[in-house]
Amino acid sequence: MLDVRTVPSSPSLIPGKAQFFVELILALVLSRLPYVSLPFHWLESYFHELSHAIAAVISGGVVSQIRLFPDGSGLCFSQGGWPVLVGFSGYTGAALWGTLLFFMSCLRQGIRQSYLALGLVVLLTLALWGRDLLSIAIMLSLSVLFLLPLKLTYSTLLRGSLRLVAMIVMLNALASPAVLLGLGQRGDAALLAQMTLIPAVIWVALWFAVGLGALYLCWRVVANQSAKAKSVA
């Protein structure tokens, strides 16, 4: 588990409270704009399906393919593993990936290495589990989303961009589970309900709580930094 106390306290690395809310509102707007929001929906779907794949592998399963679709949906094809863990990990993992991106933007050093690592993770996923041309094209686009900003000169802009992407991923992970309530017998919540007899609405509520918790954890980093800044002043 990430400990917020280990995050660097330099004011230049962590946004203030006002900046946090401005960036959060901007992320909310960008995540709802037609066309502009599409790459971010792909990114949230990518992290969702990657989380399914990781859960399958660590619980003893095998992943054969990850498919991503233009509308922001996706599929992870796996065999074996612990089905409940695999099913629950998608929306949970997307929220946690967003939190990780936010923490990476707060690192004292290595912001460029963070972008490079994220781009390489996408390319590794493509090499391991990308099979169809459409998914390959989407993953290549996502790798460019992380690798192209390396041409930027100012690390402050890199940090701000990564924070914005992190917030959009978390917001999408927070909003996406609610859609499952209108899908009937389809979707992760319905599959988990069939396996565990726990109603789908409970799983959706858990994912919503995880999404809120991810945002709150980022807020605590910002609030702690502001409190430290005031005490020093």
PDB file of N, CA, C and O in Angstrom, residues 147-189:
ATOM      1  N   LEU A 147       4.914   8.471 -24.577  1.00  0.00           N
ATOM      2  CA  LEU A 147       6.268   8.672 -25.081  1.00  0.00           C
ATOM      3  C   LEU A 147       6.456  10.022 -25.763  1.00  0.00           C
ATOM      4  O   LEU A 147       7.539  10.612 -25.678  1.00  0.00           O
ATOM      5  N   LEU A 148       5.416  10.534 -26.424  1.00  0.00           N
ATOM      6  CA  LEU A 148       5.548  11.809 -27.119  1.00  0.00           C
ATOM      7  C   LEU A 148       5.849  12.974 -26.180  1.00  0.00           C
ATOM      8  O   LEU A 148       6.668  13.848 -26.521  1.00  0.00           O
ATOM      9  N   PRO A 149       5.232  13.055 -24.980  1.00  0.00           N
ATOM     10  CA  PRO A 149       5.541  14.165 -24.083  1.00  0.00           C
ATOM     11  C   PRO A 149       7.001  14.235 -23.640  1.00  0.00           C
ATOM     12  O   PRO A 149       7.425  15.258 -23.087  1.00  0.00           O
ATOM     13  N   LEU A 150       7.784  13.174 -23.874  1.00  0.00           N
ATOM     14  CA  LEU A 150       9.196  13.203 -23.502  1.00  0.00           C
ATOM     15  C   LEU A 150       9.959  14.272 -24.269  1.00  0.00           C
ATOM     16  O   LEU A 150      11.058  14.664 -23.875  1.00  0.00           O
ATOM     17  N   LYS A 151       9.362  14.755 -25.357  1.00  0.00           N
ATOM     18  CA  LYS A 151       9.989  15.827 -26.125  1.00  0.00           C
ATOM     19  C   LYS A 151       9.828  17.191 -25.443  1.00  0.00           C
ATOM     20  O   LYS A 151      10.482  18.156 -25.816  1.00  0.00           O
ATOM     21  N   LEU A 152       8.916  17.260 -24.465  1.00  0.00           N
ATOM     22  CA  LEU A 152       8.717  18.517 -23.754  1.00  0.00           C
ATOM     23  C   LEU A 152       9.933  18.848 -22.904  1.00  0.00           C
ATOM     24  O   LEU A 152      10.562  17.962 -22.324  1.00  0.00           O
ATOM     25  N   THR A 153      10.236  20.131 -22.800  1.00  0.00           N
ATOM     26  CA  THR A 153      11.433  20.568 -22.085  1.00  0.00           C
ATOM     27  C   THR A 153      11.188  20.699 -20.591  1.00  0.00           C
ATOM     28  O   THR A 153      12.036  20.347 -19.768  1.00  0.00           O
ATOM     29  N   TYR A 154      10.025  21.223 -20.212  1.00  0.00           N
ATOM     30  CA  TYR A 154       9.785  21.586 -18.815  1.00  0.00           C
ATOM     31  C   TYR A 154       9.164  20.428 -18.049  1.00  0.00           C
ATOM     32  O   TYR A 154       8.103  19.905 -18.420  1.00  0.00           O
ATOM     33  N   SER A 155       9.812  20.035 -16.944  1.00  0.00           N
ATOM     34  CA  SER A 155       9.305  18.944 -16.123  1.00  0.00           C
ATOM     35  C   SER A 155       7.995  19.323 -15.448  1.00  0.00           C
ATOM     36  O   SER A 155       7.162  18.457 -15.166  1.00  0.00           O
ATOM     37  N   THR A 156       7.791  20.634 -15.195  1.00  0.00           N
ATOM     38  CA  THR A 156       6.540  21.075 -14.574  1.00  0.00           C
ATOM     39  C   THR A 156       5.355  20.740 -15.463  1.00  0.00           C
ATOM     40  O   THR A 156       4.303  20.292 -14.986  1.00  0.00           O
ATOM     41  N   LEU A 157       5.519  20.934 -16.769  1.00  0.00           N
ATOM     42  CA  LEU A 157       4.455  20.614 -17.716  1.00  0.00           C
ATOM     43  C   LEU A 157       4.234  19.104 -17.778  1.00  0.00           C
ATOM     44  O   LEU A 157       3.101  18.633 -17.886  1.00  0.00           O
ATOM     45  N   LEU A 158       5.317  18.341 -17.690  1.00  0.00           N
ATOM     46  CA  LEU A 158       5.205  16.897 -17.681  1.00  0.00           C
ATOM     47  C   LEU A 158       4.426  16.423 -16.459  1.00  0.00           C
ATOM     48  O   LEU A 158       3.562  15.551 -16.558  1.00  0.00           O
ATOM     49  N   ARG A 159       4.736  17.006 -15.305  1.00  0.00           N
ATOM     50  CA  ARG A 159       4.046  16.618 -14.074  1.00  0.00           C
ATOM     51  C   ARG A 159       2.562  16.972 -14.154  1.00  0.00           C
ATOM     52  O   ARG A 159       1.697  16.170 -13.784  1.00  0.00           O
ATOM     53  N   GLY A 160       2.266  18.181 -14.625  1.00  0.00           N
ATOM     54  CA  GLY A 160       0.876  18.609 -14.733  1.00  0.00           C
ATOM     55  C   GLY A 160       0.088  17.740 -15.701  1.00  0.00           C
ATOM     56  O   GLY A 160      -1.063  17.388 -15.427  1.00  0.00           O
ATOM     57  N   SER A 161       0.709  17.381 -16.812  1.00  0.00           N
ATOM     58  CA  SER A 161       0.028  16.528 -17.797  1.00  0.00           C
ATOM     59  C   SER A 161      -0.251  15.146 -17.230  1.00  0.00           C
ATOM     60  O   SER A 161      -1.336  14.583 -17.431  1.00  0.00           O
ATOM     61  N   LEU A 162       0.722  14.596 -16.491  1.00  0.00           N
ATOM     62  CA  LEU A 162       0.529  13.266 -15.913  1.00  0.00           C
ATOM     63  C   LEU A 162      -0.545  13.293 -14.824  1.00  0.00           C
ATOM     64  O   LEU A 162      -1.343  12.358 -14.710  1.00  0.00           O
ATOM     65  N   ARG A 163      -0.586  14.381 -14.042  1.00  0.00           N
ATOM     66  CA  ARG A 163      -1.641  14.522 -13.033  1.00  0.00           C
ATOM     67  C   ARG A 163      -3.004  14.563 -13.692  1.00  0.00           C
ATOM     68  O   ARG A 163      -3.967  13.963 -13.212  1.00  0.00           O
ATOM     69  N   LEU A 164      -3.095  15.288 -14.803  1.00  0.00           N
ATOM     70  CA  LEU A 164      -4.371  15.407 -15.506  1.00  0.00           C
ATOM     71  C   LEU A 164      -4.823  14.052 -16.042  1.00  0.00           C
ATOM     72  O   LEU A 164      -5.991  13.683 -15.908  1.00  0.00           O
ATOM     73  N   VAL A 165      -3.902  13.314 -16.630  1.00  0.00           N
ATOM     74  CA  VAL A 165      -4.225  11.974 -17.122  1.00  0.00           C
ATOM     75  C   VAL A 165      -4.657  11.082 -15.962  1.00  0.00           C
ATOM     76  O   VAL A 165      -5.631  10.327 -16.071  1.00  0.00           O
ATOM     77  N   ALA A 166      -3.945  11.175 -14.832  1.00  0.00           N
ATOM     78  CA  ALA A 166      -4.287  10.374 -13.657  1.00  0.00           C
ATOM     79  C   ALA A 166      -5.706  10.659 -13.189  1.00  0.00           C
ATOM     80  O   ALA A 166      -6.475   9.731 -12.878  1.00  0.00           O
ATOM     81  N   MET A 167      -6.076  11.934 -13.131  1.00  0.00           N
ATOM     82  CA  MET A 167      -7.409  12.304 -12.669  1.00  0.00           C
ATOM     83  C   MET A 167      -8.490  11.825 -13.639  1.00  0.00           C
ATOM     84  O   MET A 167      -9.556  11.362 -13.216  1.00  0.00           O
ATOM     85  N   ILE A 168      -8.209  11.909 -14.933  1.00  0.00           N
ATOM     86  CA  ILE A 168      -9.186  11.445 -15.921  1.00  0.00           C
ATOM     87  C   ILE A 168      -9.383   9.938 -15.794  1.00  0.00           C
ATOM     88  O   ILE A 168     -10.518   9.437 -15.840  1.00  0.00           O
ATOM     89  N   VAL A 169      -8.301   9.196 -15.608  1.00  0.00           N
ATOM     90  CA  VAL A 169      -8.402   7.743 -15.437  1.00  0.00           C
ATOM     91  C   VAL A 169      -9.217   7.416 -14.197  1.00  0.00           C
ATOM     92  O   VAL A 169     -10.100   6.545 -14.217  1.00  0.00           O
ATOM     93  N   MET A 170      -8.963   8.129 -13.086  1.00  0.00           N
ATOM     94  CA  MET A 170      -9.709   7.872 -11.859  1.00  0.00           C
ATOM     95  C   MET A 170     -11.180   8.239 -12.005  1.00  0.00           C
ATOM     96  O   MET A 170     -12.064   7.520 -11.522  1.00  0.00           O
ATOM     97  N   LEU A 171     -11.461   9.349 -12.665  1.00  0.00           N
ATOM     98  CA  LEU A 171     -12.859   9.756 -12.855  1.00  0.00           C
ATOM     99  C   LEU A 171     -13.604   8.767 -13.737  1.00  0.00           C
ATOM    100  O   LEU A 171     -14.769   8.432 -13.467  1.00  0.00           O
ATOM    101  N   ASN A 172     -12.948   8.294 -14.794  1.00  0.00           N
ATOM    102  CA  ASN A 172     -13.582   7.302 -15.662  1.00  0.00           C
ATOM    103  C   ASN A 172     -13.804   5.982 -14.919  1.00  0.00           C
ATOM    104  O   ASN A 172     -14.842   5.332 -15.081  1.00  0.00           O
ATOM    105  N   ALA A 173     -12.832   5.601 -14.088  1.00  0.00           N
ATOM    106  CA  ALA A 173     -12.981   4.382 -13.297  1.00  0.00           C
ATOM    107  C   ALA A 173     -14.089   4.529 -12.266  1.00  0.00           C
ATOM    108  O   ALA A 173     -14.735   3.549 -11.884  1.00  0.00           O
ATOM    109  N   LEU A 174     -14.321   5.762 -11.826  1.00  0.00           N
ATOM    110  CA  LEU A 174     -15.387   6.032 -10.860  1.00  0.00           C
ATOM    111  C   LEU A 174     -16.758   5.990 -11.517  1.00  0.00           C
ATOM    112  O   LEU A 174     -17.727   5.484 -10.937  1.00  0.00           O
ATOM    113  N   ALA A 175     -16.846   6.496 -12.751  1.00  0.00           N
ATOM    114  CA  ALA A 175     -18.141   6.597 -13.430  1.00  0.00           C
ATOM    115  C   ALA A 175     -18.536   5.320 -14.165  1.00  0.00           C
ATOM    116  O   ALA A 175     -19.721   4.994 -14.258  1.00  0.00           O
ATOM    117  N   SER A 176     -17.556   4.577 -14.676  1.00  0.00           N
ATOM    118  CA  SER A 176     -17.853   3.434 -15.535  1.00  0.00           C
ATOM    119  C   SER A 176     -18.680   2.340 -14.872  1.00  0.00           C
ATOM    120  O   SER A 176     -19.582   1.784 -15.514  1.00  0.00           O
ATOM    121  N   PRO A 177     -18.426   1.968 -13.605  1.00  0.00           N
ATOM    122  CA  PRO A 177     -19.218   0.867 -13.019  1.00  0.00           C
ATOM    123  C   PRO A 177     -20.717   1.125 -12.993  1.00  0.00           C
ATOM    124  O   PRO A 177     -21.511   0.177 -13.052  1.00  0.00           O
ATOM    125  N   ALA A 178     -21.134   2.397 -12.892  1.00  0.00           N
ATOM    126  CA  ALA A 178     -22.564   2.709 -12.841  1.00  0.00           C
ATOM    127  C   ALA A 178     -23.283   2.250 -14.102  1.00  0.00           C
ATOM    128  O   ALA A 178     -24.469   1.901 -14.063  1.00  0.00           O
ATOM    129  N   VAL A 179     -22.571   2.213 -15.222  1.00  0.00           N
ATOM    130  CA  VAL A 179     -23.164   1.783 -16.491  1.00  0.00           C
ATOM    131  C   VAL A 179     -23.588   0.321 -16.412  1.00  0.00           C
ATOM    132  O   VAL A 179     -24.543  -0.099 -17.077  1.00  0.00           O
ATOM    133  N   LEU A 180     -22.902  -0.467 -15.574  1.00  0.00           N
ATOM    134  CA  LEU A 180     -23.191  -1.896 -15.485  1.00  0.00           C
ATOM    135  C   LEU A 180     -24.604  -2.179 -14.995  1.00  0.00           C
ATOM    136  O   LEU A 180     -25.170  -3.235 -15.300  1.00  0.00           O
ATOM    137  N   LEU A 181     -25.177  -1.250 -14.224  1.00  0.00           N
ATOM    138  CA  LEU A 181     -26.504  -1.476 -13.672  1.00  0.00           C
ATOM    139  C   LEU A 181     -27.570  -1.565 -14.762  1.00  0.00           C
ATOM    140  O   LEU A 181     -28.641  -2.123 -14.545  1.00  0.00           O
ATOM    141  N   GLY A 182     -27.268  -1.014 -15.945  1.00  0.00           N
ATOM    142  CA  GLY A 182     -28.238  -1.073 -17.043  1.00  0.00           C
ATOM    143  C   GLY A 182     -27.937  -2.135 -18.067  1.00  0.00           C
ATOM    144  O   GLY A 182     -28.575  -2.196 -19.119  1.00  0.00           O
ATOM    145  N   LEU A 183     -26.966  -3.025 -17.770  1.00  0.00           N
ATOM    146  CA  LEU A 183     -26.559  -4.036 -18.746  1.00  0.00           C
ATOM    147  C   LEU A 183     -27.190  -5.399 -18.511  1.00  0.00           C
ATOM    148  O   LEU A 183     -26.877  -6.350 -19.217  1.00  0.00           O
ATOM    149  N   GLY A 184     -28.016  -5.503 -17.494  1.00  0.00           N
ATOM    150  CA  GLY A 184     -28.664  -6.793 -17.245  1.00  0.00           C
ATOM    151  C   GLY A 184     -27.673  -7.856 -16.845  1.00  0.00           C
ATOM    152  O   GLY A 184     -26.971  -7.722 -15.854  1.00  0.00           O
ATOM    153  N   GLN A 185     -27.613  -8.937 -17.629  1.00  0.00           N
ATOM    154  CA  GLN A 185     -26.757 -10.070 -17.314  1.00  0.00           C
ATOM    155  C   GLN A 185     -25.361  -9.958 -17.928  1.00  0.00           C
ATOM    156  O   GLN A 185     -24.601 -10.918 -17.934  1.00  0.00           O
ATOM    157  N   ARG A 186     -25.013  -8.794 -18.443  1.00  0.00           N
ATOM    158  CA  ARG A 186     -23.692  -8.607 -19.029  1.00  0.00           C
ATOM    159  C   ARG A 186     -22.813  -7.778 -18.104  1.00  0.00           C
ATOM    160  O   ARG A 186     -23.287  -7.035 -17.264  1.00  0.00           O
ATOM    161  N   GLY A 187     -21.504  -7.895 -18.284  1.00  0.00           N
ATOM    162  CA  GLY A 187     -20.573  -7.064 -17.535  1.00  0.00           C
ATOM    163  C   GLY A 187     -19.997  -7.767 -16.320  1.00  0.00           C
ATOM    164  O   GLY A 187     -20.458  -8.832 -15.890  1.00  0.00           O
ATOM    165  N   ASP A 188     -18.951  -7.143 -15.749  1.00  0.00           N
ATOM    166  CA  ASP A 188     -18.232  -7.742 -14.624  1.00  0.00           C
ATOM    167  C   ASP A 188     -19.116  -7.937 -13.398  1.00  0.00           C
ATOM    168  O   ASP A 188     -19.015  -8.947 -12.699  1.00  0.00           O
ATOM    169  N   ALA A 189     -19.985  -6.973 -13.111  1.00  0.00           N
ATOM    170  CA  ALA A 189     -20.838  -7.073 -11.923  1.00  0.00           C
ATOM    171  C   ALA A 189     -21.786  -8.264 -12.021  1.00  0.00           C
ATOM    172  O   ALA A 189     -21.995  -8.991 -11.042  1.00  0.00           O
TER     173      ALA A 189
END
